[in-house]
Backbone as a chain_set.jsonl record, in Angstrom:
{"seq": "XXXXXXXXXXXXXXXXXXXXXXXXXXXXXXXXXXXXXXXXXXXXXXXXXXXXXXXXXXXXXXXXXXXXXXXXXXXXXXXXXXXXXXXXXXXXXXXXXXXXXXXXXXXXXXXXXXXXXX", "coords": {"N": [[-48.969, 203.458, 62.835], [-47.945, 200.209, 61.201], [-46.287, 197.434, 62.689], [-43.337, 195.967, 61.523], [-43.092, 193.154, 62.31], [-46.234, 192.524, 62.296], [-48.664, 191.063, 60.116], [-50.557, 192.329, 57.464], [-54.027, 192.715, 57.427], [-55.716, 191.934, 55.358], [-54.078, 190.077, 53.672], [-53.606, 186.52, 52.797], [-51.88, 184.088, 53.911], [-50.614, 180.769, 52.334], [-49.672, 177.796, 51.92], [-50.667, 175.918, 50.309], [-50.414, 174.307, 46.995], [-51.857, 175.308, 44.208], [-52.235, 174.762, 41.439], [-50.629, 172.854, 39.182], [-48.311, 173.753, 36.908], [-48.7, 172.497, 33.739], [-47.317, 169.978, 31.731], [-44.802, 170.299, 29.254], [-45.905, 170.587, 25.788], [-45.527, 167.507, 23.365], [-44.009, 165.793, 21.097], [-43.303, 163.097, 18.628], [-41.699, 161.186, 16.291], [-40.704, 157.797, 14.254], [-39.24, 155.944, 12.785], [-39.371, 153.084, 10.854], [-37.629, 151.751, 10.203], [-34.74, 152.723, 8.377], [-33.621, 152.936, 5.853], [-34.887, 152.272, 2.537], [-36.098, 150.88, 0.329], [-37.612, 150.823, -3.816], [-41.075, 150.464, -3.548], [-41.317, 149.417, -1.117], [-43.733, 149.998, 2.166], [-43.193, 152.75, 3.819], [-43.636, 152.795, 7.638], [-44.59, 154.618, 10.37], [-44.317, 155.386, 13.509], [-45.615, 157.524, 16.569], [-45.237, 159.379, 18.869], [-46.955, 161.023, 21.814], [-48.063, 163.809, 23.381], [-49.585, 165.935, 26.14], [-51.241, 167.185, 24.415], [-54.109, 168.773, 22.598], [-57.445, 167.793, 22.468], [-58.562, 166.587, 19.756], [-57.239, 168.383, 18.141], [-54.845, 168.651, 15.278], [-52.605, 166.409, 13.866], [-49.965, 166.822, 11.96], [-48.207, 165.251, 9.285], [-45.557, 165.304, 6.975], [-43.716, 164.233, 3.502], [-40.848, 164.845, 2.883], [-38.84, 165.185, -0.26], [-35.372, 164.636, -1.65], [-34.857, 167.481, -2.827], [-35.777, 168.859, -1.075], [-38.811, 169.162, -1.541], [-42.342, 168.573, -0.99], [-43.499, 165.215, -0.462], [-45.743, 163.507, -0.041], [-48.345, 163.947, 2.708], [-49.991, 164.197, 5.222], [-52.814, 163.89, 7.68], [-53.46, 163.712, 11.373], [-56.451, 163.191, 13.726], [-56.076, 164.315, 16.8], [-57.174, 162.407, 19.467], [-56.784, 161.507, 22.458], [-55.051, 163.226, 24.896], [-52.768, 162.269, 25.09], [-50.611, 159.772, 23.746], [-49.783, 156.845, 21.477], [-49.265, 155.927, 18.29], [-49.523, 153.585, 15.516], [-48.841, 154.147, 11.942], [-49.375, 153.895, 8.764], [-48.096, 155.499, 6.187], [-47.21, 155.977, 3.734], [-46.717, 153.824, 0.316], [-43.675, 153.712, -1.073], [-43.222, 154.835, -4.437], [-42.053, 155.711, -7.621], [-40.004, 156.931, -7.037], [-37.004, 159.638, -6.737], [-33.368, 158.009, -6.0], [-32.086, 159.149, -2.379], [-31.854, 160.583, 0.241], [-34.556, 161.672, 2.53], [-36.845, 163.875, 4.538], [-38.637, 163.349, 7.074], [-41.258, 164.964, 8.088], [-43.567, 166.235, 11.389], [-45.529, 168.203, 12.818], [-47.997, 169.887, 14.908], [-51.168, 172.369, 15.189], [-50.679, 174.075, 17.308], [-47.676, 173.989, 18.418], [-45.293, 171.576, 18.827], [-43.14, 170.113, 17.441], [-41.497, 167.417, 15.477], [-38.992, 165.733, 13.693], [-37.869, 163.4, 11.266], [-35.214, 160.659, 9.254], [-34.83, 159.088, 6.368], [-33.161, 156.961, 4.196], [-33.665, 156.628, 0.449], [-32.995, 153.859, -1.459], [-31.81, 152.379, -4.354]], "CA": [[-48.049, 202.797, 61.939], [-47.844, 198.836, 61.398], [-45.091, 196.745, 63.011], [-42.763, 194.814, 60.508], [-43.847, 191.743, 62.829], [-47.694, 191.921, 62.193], [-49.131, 190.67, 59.016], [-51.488, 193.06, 57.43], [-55.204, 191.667, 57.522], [-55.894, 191.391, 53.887], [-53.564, 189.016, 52.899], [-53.772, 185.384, 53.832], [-50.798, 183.79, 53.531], [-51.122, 179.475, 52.021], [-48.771, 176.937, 51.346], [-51.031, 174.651, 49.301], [-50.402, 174.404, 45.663], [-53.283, 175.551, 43.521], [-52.008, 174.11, 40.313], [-49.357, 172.395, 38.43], [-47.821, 173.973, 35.767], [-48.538, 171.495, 32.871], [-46.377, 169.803, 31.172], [-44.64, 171.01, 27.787], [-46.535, 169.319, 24.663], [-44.755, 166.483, 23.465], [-44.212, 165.175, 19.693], [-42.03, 162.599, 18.702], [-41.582, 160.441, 15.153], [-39.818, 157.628, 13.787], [-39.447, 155.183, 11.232], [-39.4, 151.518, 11.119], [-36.308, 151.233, 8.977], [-33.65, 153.973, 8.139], [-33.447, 152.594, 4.273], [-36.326, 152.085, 1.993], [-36.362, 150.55, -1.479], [-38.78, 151.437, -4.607], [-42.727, 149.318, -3.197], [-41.288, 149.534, 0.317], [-44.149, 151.199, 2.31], [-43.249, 153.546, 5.218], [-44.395, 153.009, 8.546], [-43.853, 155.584, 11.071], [-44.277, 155.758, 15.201], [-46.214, 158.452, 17.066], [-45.524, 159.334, 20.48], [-47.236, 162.124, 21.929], [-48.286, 164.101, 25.171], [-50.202, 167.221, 26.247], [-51.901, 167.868, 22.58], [-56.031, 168.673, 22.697], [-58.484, 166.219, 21.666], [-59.383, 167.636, 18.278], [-56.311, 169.001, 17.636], [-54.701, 167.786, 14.424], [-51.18, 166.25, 14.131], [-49.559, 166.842, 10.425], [-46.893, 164.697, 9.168], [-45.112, 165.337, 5.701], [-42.753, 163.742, 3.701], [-39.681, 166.104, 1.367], [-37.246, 164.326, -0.851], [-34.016, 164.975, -1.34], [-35.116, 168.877, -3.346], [-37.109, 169.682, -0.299], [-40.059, 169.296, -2.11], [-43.556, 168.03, -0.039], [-44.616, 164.796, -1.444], [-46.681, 163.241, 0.691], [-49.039, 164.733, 3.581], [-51.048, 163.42, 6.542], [-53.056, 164.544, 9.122], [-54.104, 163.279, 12.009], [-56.652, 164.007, 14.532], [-55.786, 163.941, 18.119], [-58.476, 161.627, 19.918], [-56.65, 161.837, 23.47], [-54.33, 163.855, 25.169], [-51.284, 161.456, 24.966], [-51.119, 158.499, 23.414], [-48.646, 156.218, 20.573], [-49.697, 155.915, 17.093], [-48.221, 153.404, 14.284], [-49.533, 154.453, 10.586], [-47.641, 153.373, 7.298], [-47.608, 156.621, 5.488], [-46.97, 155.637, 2.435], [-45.853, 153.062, -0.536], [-42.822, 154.659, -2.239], [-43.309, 154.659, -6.116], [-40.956, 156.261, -8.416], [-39.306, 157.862, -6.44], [-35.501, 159.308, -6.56], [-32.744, 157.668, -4.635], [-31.263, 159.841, -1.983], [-32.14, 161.395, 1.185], [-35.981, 162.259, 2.552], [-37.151, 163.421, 5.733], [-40.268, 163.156, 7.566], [-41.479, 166.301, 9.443], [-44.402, 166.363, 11.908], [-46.023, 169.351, 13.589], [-49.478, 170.577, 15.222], [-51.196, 173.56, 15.431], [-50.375, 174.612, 18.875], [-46.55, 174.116, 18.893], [-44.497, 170.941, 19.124], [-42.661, 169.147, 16.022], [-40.572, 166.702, 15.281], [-38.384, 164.753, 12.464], [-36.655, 162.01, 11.257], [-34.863, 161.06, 8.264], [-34.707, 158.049, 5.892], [-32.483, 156.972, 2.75], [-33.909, 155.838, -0.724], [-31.761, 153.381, -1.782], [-32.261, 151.532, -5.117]], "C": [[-47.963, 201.332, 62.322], [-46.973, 198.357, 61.835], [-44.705, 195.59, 61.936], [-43.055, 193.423, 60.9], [-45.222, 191.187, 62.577], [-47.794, 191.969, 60.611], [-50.509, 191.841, 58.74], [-52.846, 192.121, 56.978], [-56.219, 191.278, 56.623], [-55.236, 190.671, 53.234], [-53.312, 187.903, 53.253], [-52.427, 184.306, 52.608], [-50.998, 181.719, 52.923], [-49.837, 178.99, 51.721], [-48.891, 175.821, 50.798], [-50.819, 175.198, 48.028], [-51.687, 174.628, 45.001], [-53.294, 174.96, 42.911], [-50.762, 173.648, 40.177], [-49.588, 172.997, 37.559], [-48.401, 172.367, 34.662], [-47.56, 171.278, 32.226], [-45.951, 170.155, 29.404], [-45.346, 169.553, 26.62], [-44.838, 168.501, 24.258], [-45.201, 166.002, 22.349], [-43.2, 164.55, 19.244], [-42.489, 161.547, 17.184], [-40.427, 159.819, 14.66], [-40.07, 156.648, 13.376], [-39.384, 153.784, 11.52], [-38.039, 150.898, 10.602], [-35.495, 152.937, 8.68], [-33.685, 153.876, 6.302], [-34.45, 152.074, 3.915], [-35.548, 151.84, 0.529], [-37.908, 151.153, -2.241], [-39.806, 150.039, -3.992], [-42.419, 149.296, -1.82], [-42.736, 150.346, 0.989], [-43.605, 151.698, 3.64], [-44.045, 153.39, 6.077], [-44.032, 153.464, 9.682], [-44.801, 155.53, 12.858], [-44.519, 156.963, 15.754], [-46.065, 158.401, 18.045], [-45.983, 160.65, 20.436], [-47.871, 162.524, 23.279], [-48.254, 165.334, 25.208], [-51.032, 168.028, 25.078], [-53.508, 167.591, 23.252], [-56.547, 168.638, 21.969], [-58.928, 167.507, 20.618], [-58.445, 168.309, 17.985], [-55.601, 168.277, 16.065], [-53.189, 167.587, 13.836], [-51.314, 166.469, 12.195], [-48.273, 166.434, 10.326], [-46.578, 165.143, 7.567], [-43.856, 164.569, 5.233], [-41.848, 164.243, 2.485], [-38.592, 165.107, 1.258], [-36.584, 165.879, -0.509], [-33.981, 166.821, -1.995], [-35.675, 169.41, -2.361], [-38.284, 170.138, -0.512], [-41.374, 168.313, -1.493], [-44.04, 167.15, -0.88], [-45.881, 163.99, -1.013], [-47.13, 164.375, 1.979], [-50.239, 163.993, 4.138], [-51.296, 164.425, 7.081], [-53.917, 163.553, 9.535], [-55.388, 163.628, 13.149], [-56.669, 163.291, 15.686], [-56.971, 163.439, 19.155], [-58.247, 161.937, 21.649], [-55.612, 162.642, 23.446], [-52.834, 163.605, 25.023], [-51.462, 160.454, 24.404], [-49.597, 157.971, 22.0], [-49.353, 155.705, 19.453], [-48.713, 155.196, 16.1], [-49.549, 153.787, 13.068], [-48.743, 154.046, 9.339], [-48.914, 155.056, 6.805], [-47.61, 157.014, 4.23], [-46.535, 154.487, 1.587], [-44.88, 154.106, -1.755], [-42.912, 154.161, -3.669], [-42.569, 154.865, -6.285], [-39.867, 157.125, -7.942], [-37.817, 158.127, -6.779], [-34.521, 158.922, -5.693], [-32.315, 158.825, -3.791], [-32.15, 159.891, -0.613], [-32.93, 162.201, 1.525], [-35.848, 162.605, 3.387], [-38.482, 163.889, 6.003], [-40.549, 164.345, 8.541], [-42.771, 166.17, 9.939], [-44.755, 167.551, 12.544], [-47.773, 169.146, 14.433], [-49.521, 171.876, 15.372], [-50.633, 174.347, 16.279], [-48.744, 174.371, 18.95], [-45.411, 173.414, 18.675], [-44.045, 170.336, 17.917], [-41.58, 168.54, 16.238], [-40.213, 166.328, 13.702], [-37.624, 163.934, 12.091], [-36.236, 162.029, 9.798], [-34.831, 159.521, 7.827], [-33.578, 157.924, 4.011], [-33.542, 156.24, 2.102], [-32.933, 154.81, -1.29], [-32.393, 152.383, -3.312], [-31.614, 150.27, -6.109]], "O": [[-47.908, 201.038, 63.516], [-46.092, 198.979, 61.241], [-45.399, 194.641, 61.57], [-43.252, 192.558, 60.046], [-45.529, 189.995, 62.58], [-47.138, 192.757, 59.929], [-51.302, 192.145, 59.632], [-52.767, 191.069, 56.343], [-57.222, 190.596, 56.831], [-55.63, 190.451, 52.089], [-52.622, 187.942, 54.272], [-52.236, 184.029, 51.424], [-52.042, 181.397, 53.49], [-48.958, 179.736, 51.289], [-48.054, 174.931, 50.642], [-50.984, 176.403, 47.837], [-52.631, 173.959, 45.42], [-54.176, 174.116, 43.068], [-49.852, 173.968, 40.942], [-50.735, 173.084, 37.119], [-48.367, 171.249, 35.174], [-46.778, 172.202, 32.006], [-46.796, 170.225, 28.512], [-45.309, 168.322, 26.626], [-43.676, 168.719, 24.601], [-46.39, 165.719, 22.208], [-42.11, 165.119, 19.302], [-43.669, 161.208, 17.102], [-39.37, 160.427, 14.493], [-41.227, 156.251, 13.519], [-39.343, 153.475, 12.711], [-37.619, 149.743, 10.669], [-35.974, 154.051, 8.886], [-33.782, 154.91, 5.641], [-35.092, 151.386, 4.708], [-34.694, 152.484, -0.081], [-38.889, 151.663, -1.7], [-39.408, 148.874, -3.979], [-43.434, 149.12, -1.146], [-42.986, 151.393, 0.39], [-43.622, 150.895, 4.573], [-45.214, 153.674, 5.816], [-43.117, 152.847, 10.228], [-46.017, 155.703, 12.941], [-43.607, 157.754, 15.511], [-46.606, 157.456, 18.621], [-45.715, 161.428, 19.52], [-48.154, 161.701, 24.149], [-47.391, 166.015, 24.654], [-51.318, 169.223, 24.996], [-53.949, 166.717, 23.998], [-56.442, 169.194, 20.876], [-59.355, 168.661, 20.668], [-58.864, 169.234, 17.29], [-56.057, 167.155, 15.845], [-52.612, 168.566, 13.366], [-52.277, 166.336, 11.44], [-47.331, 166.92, 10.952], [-47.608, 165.329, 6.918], [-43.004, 164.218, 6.049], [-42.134, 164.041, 1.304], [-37.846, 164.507, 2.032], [-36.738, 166.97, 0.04], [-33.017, 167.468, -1.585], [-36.171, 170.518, -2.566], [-38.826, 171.117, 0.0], [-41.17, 167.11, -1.656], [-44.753, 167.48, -1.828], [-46.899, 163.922, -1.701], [-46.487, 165.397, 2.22], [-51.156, 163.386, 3.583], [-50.674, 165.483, 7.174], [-54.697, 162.83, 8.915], [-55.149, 164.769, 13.545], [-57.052, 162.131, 15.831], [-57.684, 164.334, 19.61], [-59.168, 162.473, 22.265], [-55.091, 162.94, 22.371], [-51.935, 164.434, 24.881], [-52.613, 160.024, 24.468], [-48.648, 158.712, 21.745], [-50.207, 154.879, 19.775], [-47.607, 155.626, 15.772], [-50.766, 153.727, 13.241], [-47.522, 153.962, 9.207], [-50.067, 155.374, 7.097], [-47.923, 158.097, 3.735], [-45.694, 153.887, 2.257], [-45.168, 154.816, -2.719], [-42.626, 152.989, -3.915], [-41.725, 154.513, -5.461], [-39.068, 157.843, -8.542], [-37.171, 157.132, -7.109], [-34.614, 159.38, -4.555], [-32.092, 159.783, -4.531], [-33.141, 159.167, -0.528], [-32.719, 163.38, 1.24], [-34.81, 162.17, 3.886], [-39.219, 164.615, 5.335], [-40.018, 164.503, 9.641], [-43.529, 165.935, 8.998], [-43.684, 168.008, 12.944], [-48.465, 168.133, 14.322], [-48.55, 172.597, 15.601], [-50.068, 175.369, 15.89], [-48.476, 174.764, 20.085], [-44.413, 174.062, 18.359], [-45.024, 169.979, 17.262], [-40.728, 168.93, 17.036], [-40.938, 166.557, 12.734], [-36.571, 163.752, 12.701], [-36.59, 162.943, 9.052], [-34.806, 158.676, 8.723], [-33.476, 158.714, 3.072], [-34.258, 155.434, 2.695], [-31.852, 155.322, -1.584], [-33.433, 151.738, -3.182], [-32.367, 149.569, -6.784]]}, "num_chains": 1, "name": "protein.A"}
């Protein structure tokens, strides 16, 4: 029988780290302006972190019905990185209250919000 003192001689005990955990993806969006007039165009701010290359960011943008009227995608070149894009020129649009939603495949989203004002 073994003594609770000896170590049995298949298991080797370490106190180096193998890995890091990685860090949680990371998606972030936001606007240049809070209020937009009709010919204004939208231009929106990308932060991002832990997304893989070739992955493909999707931004959208729902009036005030929650109806999709614009749609982007991007594709992810590095792993992290800050992105400006204009988005759009608002046309006809109705006044009120849009917002901008982003996602990717793999997980992380964000959104922001903007008024129409006319």
């Amino acid at each position: 029988m073994q003594s609770t003192s000896e170590k049995p001689s298949n298991v080797e005990i370490t106190n180096n780290i193998v890995a890091e955990i990685p860090p949680e993806p990371f998606l972030n969006i936001s606007l240049t302006k809070t209020k937009y007039h009709k010919g204004n165009i939208i231009k929106a701010k990308l932060s991002f972190f832990g997304l893989h290359i070739g992955e493909t960011i999707w931004i959208g943008i729902f009036d005030p019905n929650k109806e999709e009227i614009v749609t982007k995608r991007l594709e992810v070149k590095e792993s992290q990185g800050k992105v400006s894009i204009n988005l759009t020129t608002i046309g006809n649009w109705d006044k009120g209250n849009y917002v901008v939603k982003t996602d990717t495949q793999f997980g992380p989203e964000a959104s922001t919000r903007f008024e129409l004002v006319k």
